[in-house]
């Protein structure tokens, strides 16, 4: 049925079925489709640490290569992928609680930066710090909704909680972030 269809036109679920059969081209297509998005997700969830995001991205796709049968074909692939990625982040949060490290201070913008760029860099730094102060559940909800642009239904499936809980967590996260970022309020 899908023999002559180009790989980039196949659904994620069909590609996963092909990966289970050992098809490297199907894996490459999924990797191309999701690697940038998942790297951005890991970066935001892990304090904008690009090296750590690289490592987590590699680990995520290694899980797909090593155990493609872990994917339940009755589920939507993207929901499953974000669930696995979210669980990886939660495990990292637990590891960080057991072995705390000092937070790295982001580099200052270059001296030749324009004021708007400096303001944006300052806002981004403050947002990163404010997100880090949220609970892991609230941070994940915020990132999935406002940075990954997923629906509350998709987030509910990823986080395995009711949609009402997702909406509550989003409300709480937005309120906390608004309180912490008041200095950037436009008057």
PDB file of C-alpha atoms in Angstrom:
ATOM      1  CA  UNK A   1       0.000   0.000   0.000  1.00  0.00           C
ATOM      2  CA  UNK A   2       2.842   2.468   0.850  1.00  0.00           C
ATOM      3  CA  UNK A   3       5.529   0.892  -1.362  1.00  0.00           C
ATOM      4  CA  UNK A   4       5.982   3.723  -3.876  1.00  0.00           C
ATOM      5  CA  UNK A   5       5.157   6.623  -1.560  1.00  0.00           C
ATOM      6  CA  UNK A   6       8.154   8.894  -0.842  1.00  0.00           C
ATOM      7  CA  UNK A   7       9.354   8.543   2.738  1.00  0.00           C
ATOM      8  CA  UNK A   8       8.789  12.202   3.533  1.00  0.00           C
ATOM      9  CA  UNK A   9       5.085  11.716   2.699  1.00  0.00           C
ATOM     10  CA  UNK A  10       4.615   8.748   5.067  1.00  0.00           C
ATOM     11  CA  UNK A  11       3.042   9.195   8.484  1.00  0.00           C
ATOM     12  CA  UNK A  12       5.209   8.968  11.590  1.00  0.00           C
ATOM     13  CA  UNK A  13       3.428   5.771  12.585  1.00  0.00           C
ATOM     14  CA  UNK A  14       4.150   4.071   9.212  1.00  0.00           C
ATOM     15  CA  UNK A  15       7.781   5.158   9.503  1.00  0.00           C
ATOM     16  CA  UNK A  16       7.984   3.620  12.987  1.00  0.00           C
ATOM     17  CA  UNK A  17       6.585   0.348  11.634  1.00  0.00           C
ATOM     18  CA  UNK A  18       9.349   0.398   9.017  1.00  0.00           C
ATOM     19  CA  UNK A  19      11.974   1.225  11.646  1.00  0.00           C
ATOM     20  CA  UNK A  20      10.817  -1.827  13.620  1.00  0.00           C
ATOM     21  CA  UNK A  21      11.647  -3.846  10.471  1.00  0.00           C
ATOM     22  CA  UNK A  22      15.147  -2.299  10.417  1.00  0.00           C
ATOM     23  CA  UNK A  23      14.592   0.326   7.706  1.00  0.00           C
ATOM     24  CA  UNK A  24      17.320   2.980   8.012  1.00  0.00           C
ATOM     25  CA  UNK A  25      15.707   5.386   5.549  1.00  0.00           C
ATOM     26  CA  UNK A  26      12.550   5.489   7.679  1.00  0.00           C
ATOM     27  CA  UNK A  27      14.690   6.364  10.716  1.00  0.00           C
ATOM     28  CA  UNK A  28      16.516   9.096   8.793  1.00  0.00           C
ATOM     29  CA  UNK A  29      13.186  10.594   7.736  1.00  0.00           C
ATOM     30  CA  UNK A  30      11.874  10.646  11.325  1.00  0.00           C
ATOM     31  CA  UNK A  31      15.155  12.080  12.564  1.00  0.00           C
ATOM     32  CA  UNK A  32      15.005  14.859   9.971  1.00  0.00           C
ATOM     33  CA  UNK A  33      11.362  15.529  10.837  1.00  0.00           C
ATOM     34  CA  UNK A  34      11.855  15.779  14.628  1.00  0.00           C
ATOM     35  CA  UNK A  35      15.507  16.436  15.515  1.00  0.00           C
ATOM     36  CA  UNK A  36      15.395  20.258  15.479  1.00  0.00           C
ATOM     37  CA  UNK A  37      12.093  20.384  17.366  1.00  0.00           C
ATOM     38  CA  UNK A  38      13.260  17.906  20.006  1.00  0.00           C
ATOM     39  CA  UNK A  39      16.614  19.670  20.393  1.00  0.00           C
ATOM     40  CA  UNK A  40      14.746  22.925  21.057  1.00  0.00           C
ATOM     41  CA  UNK A  41      12.491  21.127  23.555  1.00  0.00           C
ATOM     42  CA  UNK A  42      15.464  19.667  25.437  1.00  0.00           C
ATOM     43  CA  UNK A  43      17.266  22.999  25.369  1.00  0.00           C
ATOM     44  CA  UNK A  44      14.320  24.816  26.940  1.00  0.00           C
ATOM     45  CA  UNK A  45      13.667  22.075  29.470  1.00  0.00           C
ATOM     46  CA  UNK A  46      17.323  21.821  30.499  1.00  0.00           C
ATOM     47  CA  UNK A  47      18.209  25.459  31.060  1.00  0.00           C
ATOM     48  CA  UNK A  48      19.220  26.345  27.489  1.00  0.00           C
ATOM     49  CA  UNK A  49      22.260  24.078  27.748  1.00  0.00           C
ATOM     50  CA  UNK A  50      22.949  23.228  24.095  1.00  0.00           C
ATOM     51  CA  UNK A  51      25.519  20.518  24.839  1.00  0.00           C
ATOM     52  CA  UNK A  52      23.150  18.769  27.225  1.00  0.00           C
ATOM     53  CA  UNK A  53      20.344  19.108  24.653  1.00  0.00           C
ATOM     54  CA  UNK A  54      22.632  17.472  22.058  1.00  0.00           C
ATOM     55  CA  UNK A  55      23.288  14.565  24.415  1.00  0.00           C
ATOM     56  CA  UNK A  56      19.611  14.125  25.234  1.00  0.00           C
ATOM     57  CA  UNK A  57      18.649  14.279  21.551  1.00  0.00           C
ATOM     58  CA  UNK A  58      21.168  11.559  20.755  1.00  0.00           C
ATOM     59  CA  UNK A  59      19.903   9.440  23.654  1.00  0.00           C
ATOM     60  CA  UNK A  60      16.273   9.899  22.561  1.00  0.00           C
ATOM     61  CA  UNK A  61      16.946   8.698  19.031  1.00  0.00           C
ATOM     62  CA  UNK A  62      19.139   5.861  20.319  1.00  0.00           C
ATOM     63  CA  UNK A  63      16.082   4.662  22.251  1.00  0.00           C
ATOM     64  CA  UNK A  64      14.154   4.582  18.973  1.00  0.00           C
ATOM     65  CA  UNK A  65      16.925   2.640  17.225  1.00  0.00           C
ATOM     66  CA  UNK A  66      17.471   0.183  20.075  1.00  0.00           C
ATOM     67  CA  UNK A  67      13.812  -0.459  20.966  1.00  0.00           C
ATOM     68  CA  UNK A  68      11.459   0.659  18.200  1.00  0.00           C
ATOM     69  CA  UNK A  69       8.939  -1.915  19.400  1.00  0.00           C
ATOM     70  CA  UNK A  70       8.443   0.208  22.545  1.00  0.00           C
ATOM     71  CA  UNK A  71       6.246   2.466  20.412  1.00  0.00           C
ATOM     72  CA  UNK A  72       2.578   1.501  20.610  1.00  0.00           C
ATOM     73  CA  UNK A  73       1.243   1.849  17.051  1.00  0.00           C
ATOM     74  CA  UNK A  74      -2.207   2.702  18.408  1.00  0.00           C
ATOM     75  CA  UNK A  75      -0.834   5.993  19.785  1.00  0.00           C
ATOM     76  CA  UNK A  76       0.194   9.131  17.958  1.00  0.00           C
ATOM     77  CA  UNK A  77       3.974   9.103  17.455  1.00  0.00           C
ATOM     78  CA  UNK A  78       4.600  12.751  18.378  1.00  0.00           C
ATOM     79  CA  UNK A  79       2.723  12.310  21.664  1.00  0.00           C
ATOM     80  CA  UNK A  80       4.781   9.225  22.467  1.00  0.00           C
ATOM     81  CA  UNK A  81       8.027  10.998  21.519  1.00  0.00           C
ATOM     82  CA  UNK A  82       7.313  13.981  23.781  1.00  0.00           C
ATOM     83  CA  UNK A  83       6.342  11.585  26.587  1.00  0.00           C
ATOM     84  CA  UNK A  84       9.693   9.798  26.320  1.00  0.00           C
ATOM     85  CA  UNK A  85      11.542  13.138  26.120  1.00  0.00           C
ATOM     86  CA  UNK A  86       9.626  14.532  29.095  1.00  0.00           C
ATOM     87  CA  UNK A  87      10.448  11.448  31.150  1.00  0.00           C
ATOM     88  CA  UNK A  88      14.112  11.859  30.271  1.00  0.00           C
ATOM     89  CA  UNK A  89      13.973  15.450  31.576  1.00  0.00           C
ATOM     90  CA  UNK A  90      12.224  14.357  34.775  1.00  0.00           C
ATOM     91  CA  UNK A  91      14.963  11.786  35.363  1.00  0.00           C
ATOM     92  CA  UNK A  92      17.556  14.513  34.847  1.00  0.00           C
ATOM     93  CA  UNK A  93      15.782  16.792  37.356  1.00  0.00           C
ATOM     94  CA  UNK A  94      15.910  13.984  39.934  1.00  0.00           C
ATOM     95  CA  UNK A  95      19.589  13.396  39.187  1.00  0.00           C
ATOM     96  CA  UNK A  96      20.286  17.119  39.547  1.00  0.00           C
ATOM     97  CA  UNK A  97      18.514  17.208  42.925  1.00  0.00           C
ATOM     98  CA  UNK A  98      20.761  14.405  44.152  1.00  0.00           C
ATOM     99  CA  UNK A  99      23.909  16.012  42.695  1.00  0.00           C
ATOM    100  CA  UNK A 100      23.361  19.791  42.641  1.00  0.00           C
ATOM    101  CA  UNK A 101      25.656  21.924  40.513  1.00  0.00           C
ATOM    102  CA  UNK A 102      26.041  25.647  40.315  1.00  0.00           C
ATOM    103  CA  UNK A 103      24.022  27.215  37.533  1.00  0.00           C
ATOM    104  CA  UNK A 104      26.051  28.473  34.630  1.00  0.00           C
ATOM    105  CA  UNK A 105      25.729  32.181  33.990  1.00  0.00           C
ATOM    106  CA  UNK A 106      24.927  32.834  30.318  1.00  0.00           C
ATOM    107  CA  UNK A 107      27.473  34.892  28.423  1.00  0.00           C
ATOM    108  CA  UNK A 108      26.904  38.616  28.151  1.00  0.00           C
ATOM    109  CA  UNK A 109      25.972  39.909  24.699  1.00  0.00           C
ATOM    110  CA  UNK A 110      28.882  41.423  22.775  1.00  0.00           C
ATOM    111  CA  UNK A 111      29.799  45.068  23.344  1.00  0.00           C
ATOM    112  CA  UNK A 112      28.687  45.957  19.822  1.00  0.00           C
ATOM    113  CA  UNK A 113      25.117  44.758  20.530  1.00  0.00           C
ATOM    114  CA  UNK A 114      22.245  47.143  20.062  1.00  0.00           C
ATOM    115  CA  UNK A 115      20.072  47.973  23.109  1.00  0.00           C
ATOM    116  CA  UNK A 116      17.149  45.859  21.892  1.00  0.00           C
ATOM    117  CA  UNK A 117      19.393  42.827  21.649  1.00  0.00           C
ATOM    118  CA  UNK A 118      20.659  43.433  25.174  1.00  0.00           C
ATOM    119  CA  UNK A 119      17.086  43.786  26.436  1.00  0.00           C
ATOM    120  CA  UNK A 120      16.092  40.568  24.696  1.00  0.00           C
ATOM    121  CA  UNK A 121      19.120  38.738  26.098  1.00  0.00           C
ATOM    122  CA  UNK A 122      18.287  40.015  29.584  1.00  0.00           C
ATOM    123  CA  UNK A 123      14.647  38.959  29.189  1.00  0.00           C
ATOM    124  CA  UNK A 124      15.674  35.517  27.924  1.00  0.00           C
ATOM    125  CA  UNK A 125      18.018  35.057  30.879  1.00  0.00           C
ATOM    126  CA  UNK A 126      15.337  36.150  33.341  1.00  0.00           C
ATOM    127  CA  UNK A 127      12.755  33.891  31.660  1.00  0.00           C
ATOM    128  CA  UNK A 128      15.169  30.958  31.838  1.00  0.00           C
ATOM    129  CA  UNK A 129      15.723  31.564  35.538  1.00  0.00           C
ATOM    130  CA  UNK A 130      11.987  31.998  36.174  1.00  0.00           C
ATOM    131  CA  UNK A 131      11.236  28.751  34.312  1.00  0.00           C
ATOM    132  CA  UNK A 132      13.881  26.965  36.387  1.00  0.00           C
ATOM    133  CA  UNK A 133      12.076  28.059  39.557  1.00  0.00           C
ATOM    134  CA  UNK A 134       8.817  26.415  38.417  1.00  0.00           C
ATOM    135  CA  UNK A 135       8.102  22.840  39.417  1.00  0.00           C
ATOM    136  CA  UNK A 136       9.041  20.302  36.718  1.00  0.00           C
ATOM    137  CA  UNK A 137       5.343  19.679  35.945  1.00  0.00           C
ATOM    138  CA  UNK A 138       4.565  23.385  35.502  1.00  0.00           C
ATOM    139  CA  UNK A 139       7.728  23.958  33.449  1.00  0.00           C
ATOM    140  CA  UNK A 140       6.948  21.017  31.165  1.00  0.00           C
ATOM    141  CA  UNK A 141       3.349  22.208  30.652  1.00  0.00           C
ATOM    142  CA  UNK A 142       4.559  25.720  29.803  1.00  0.00           C
ATOM    143  CA  UNK A 143       7.226  24.522  27.366  1.00  0.00           C
ATOM    144  CA  UNK A 144       4.900  22.056  25.640  1.00  0.00           C
ATOM    145  CA  UNK A 145       2.097  24.612  25.263  1.00  0.00           C
ATOM    146  CA  UNK A 146       3.835  27.900  24.544  1.00  0.00           C
ATOM    147  CA  UNK A 147       7.129  26.842  23.037  1.00  0.00           C
ATOM    148  CA  UNK A 148       6.251  23.525  21.377  1.00  0.00           C
ATOM    149  CA  UNK A 149       2.723  24.800  20.599  1.00  0.00           C
ATOM    150  CA  UNK A 150       0.932  21.573  21.522  1.00  0.00           C
ATOM    151  CA  UNK A 151      -2.745  21.476  22.447  1.00  0.00           C
ATOM    152  CA  UNK A 152      -3.909  20.861  26.013  1.00  0.00           C
ATOM    153  CA  UNK A 153      -5.247  17.495  24.832  1.00  0.00           C
ATOM    154  CA  UNK A 154      -1.815  16.485  23.503  1.00  0.00           C
ATOM    155  CA  UNK A 155      -0.127  17.713  26.688  1.00  0.00           C
ATOM    156  CA  UNK A 156      -2.662  15.754  28.733  1.00  0.00           C
ATOM    157  CA  UNK A 157      -1.696  12.573  26.873  1.00  0.00           C
ATOM    158  CA  UNK A 158       2.029  13.277  27.151  1.00  0.00           C
ATOM    159  CA  UNK A 159       1.894  14.024  30.873  1.00  0.00           C
ATOM    160  CA  UNK A 160      -0.756  11.364  31.589  1.00  0.00           C
ATOM    161  CA  UNK A 161      -3.079  13.719  33.452  1.00  0.00           C
ATOM    162  CA  UNK A 162      -6.533  15.226  32.825  1.00  0.00           C
ATOM    163  CA  UNK A 163      -6.850  18.272  30.551  1.00  0.00           C
ATOM    164  CA  UNK A 164      -8.174  20.254  33.520  1.00  0.00           C
ATOM    165  CA  UNK A 165      -4.924  19.595  35.356  1.00  0.00           C
ATOM    166  CA  UNK A 166      -2.971  20.816  32.323  1.00  0.00           C
ATOM    167  CA  UNK A 167      -5.032  24.025  32.195  1.00  0.00           C
ATOM    168  CA  UNK A 168      -4.545  24.532  35.938  1.00  0.00           C
ATOM    169  CA  UNK A 169      -0.792  24.028  35.669  1.00  0.00           C
ATOM    170  CA  UNK A 170      -0.625  26.452  32.739  1.00  0.00           C
ATOM    171  CA  UNK A 171      -2.587  29.064  34.664  1.00  0.00           C
ATOM    172  CA  UNK A 172      -0.323  28.671  37.692  1.00  0.00           C
ATOM    173  CA  UNK A 173       2.852  28.737  35.555  1.00  0.00           C
ATOM    174  CA  UNK A 174       1.755  31.872  33.699  1.00  0.00           C
ATOM    175  CA  UNK A 175       0.848  33.614  36.936  1.00  0.00           C
ATOM    176  CA  UNK A 176       4.207  32.765  38.533  1.00  0.00           C
ATOM    177  CA  UNK A 177       6.117  33.842  35.425  1.00  0.00           C
ATOM    178  CA  UNK A 178       4.153  37.101  35.176  1.00  0.00           C
ATOM    179  CA  UNK A 179       4.941  37.873  38.815  1.00  0.00           C
ATOM    180  CA  UNK A 180       8.620  37.103  38.369  1.00  0.00           C
ATOM    181  CA  UNK A 181       8.977  39.034  35.101  1.00  0.00           C
ATOM    182  CA  UNK A 182       7.119  42.210  36.126  1.00  0.00           C
ATOM    183  CA  UNK A 183      10.174  44.348  35.450  1.00  0.00           C
ATOM    184  CA  UNK A 184       9.631  43.735  31.717  1.00  0.00           C
ATOM    185  CA  UNK A 185       6.008  44.903  31.825  1.00  0.00           C
ATOM    186  CA  UNK A 186       5.226  47.530  29.209  1.00  0.00           C
ATOM    187  CA  UNK A 187       3.536  50.558  30.768  1.00  0.00           C
TER     188      UNK A 187
END
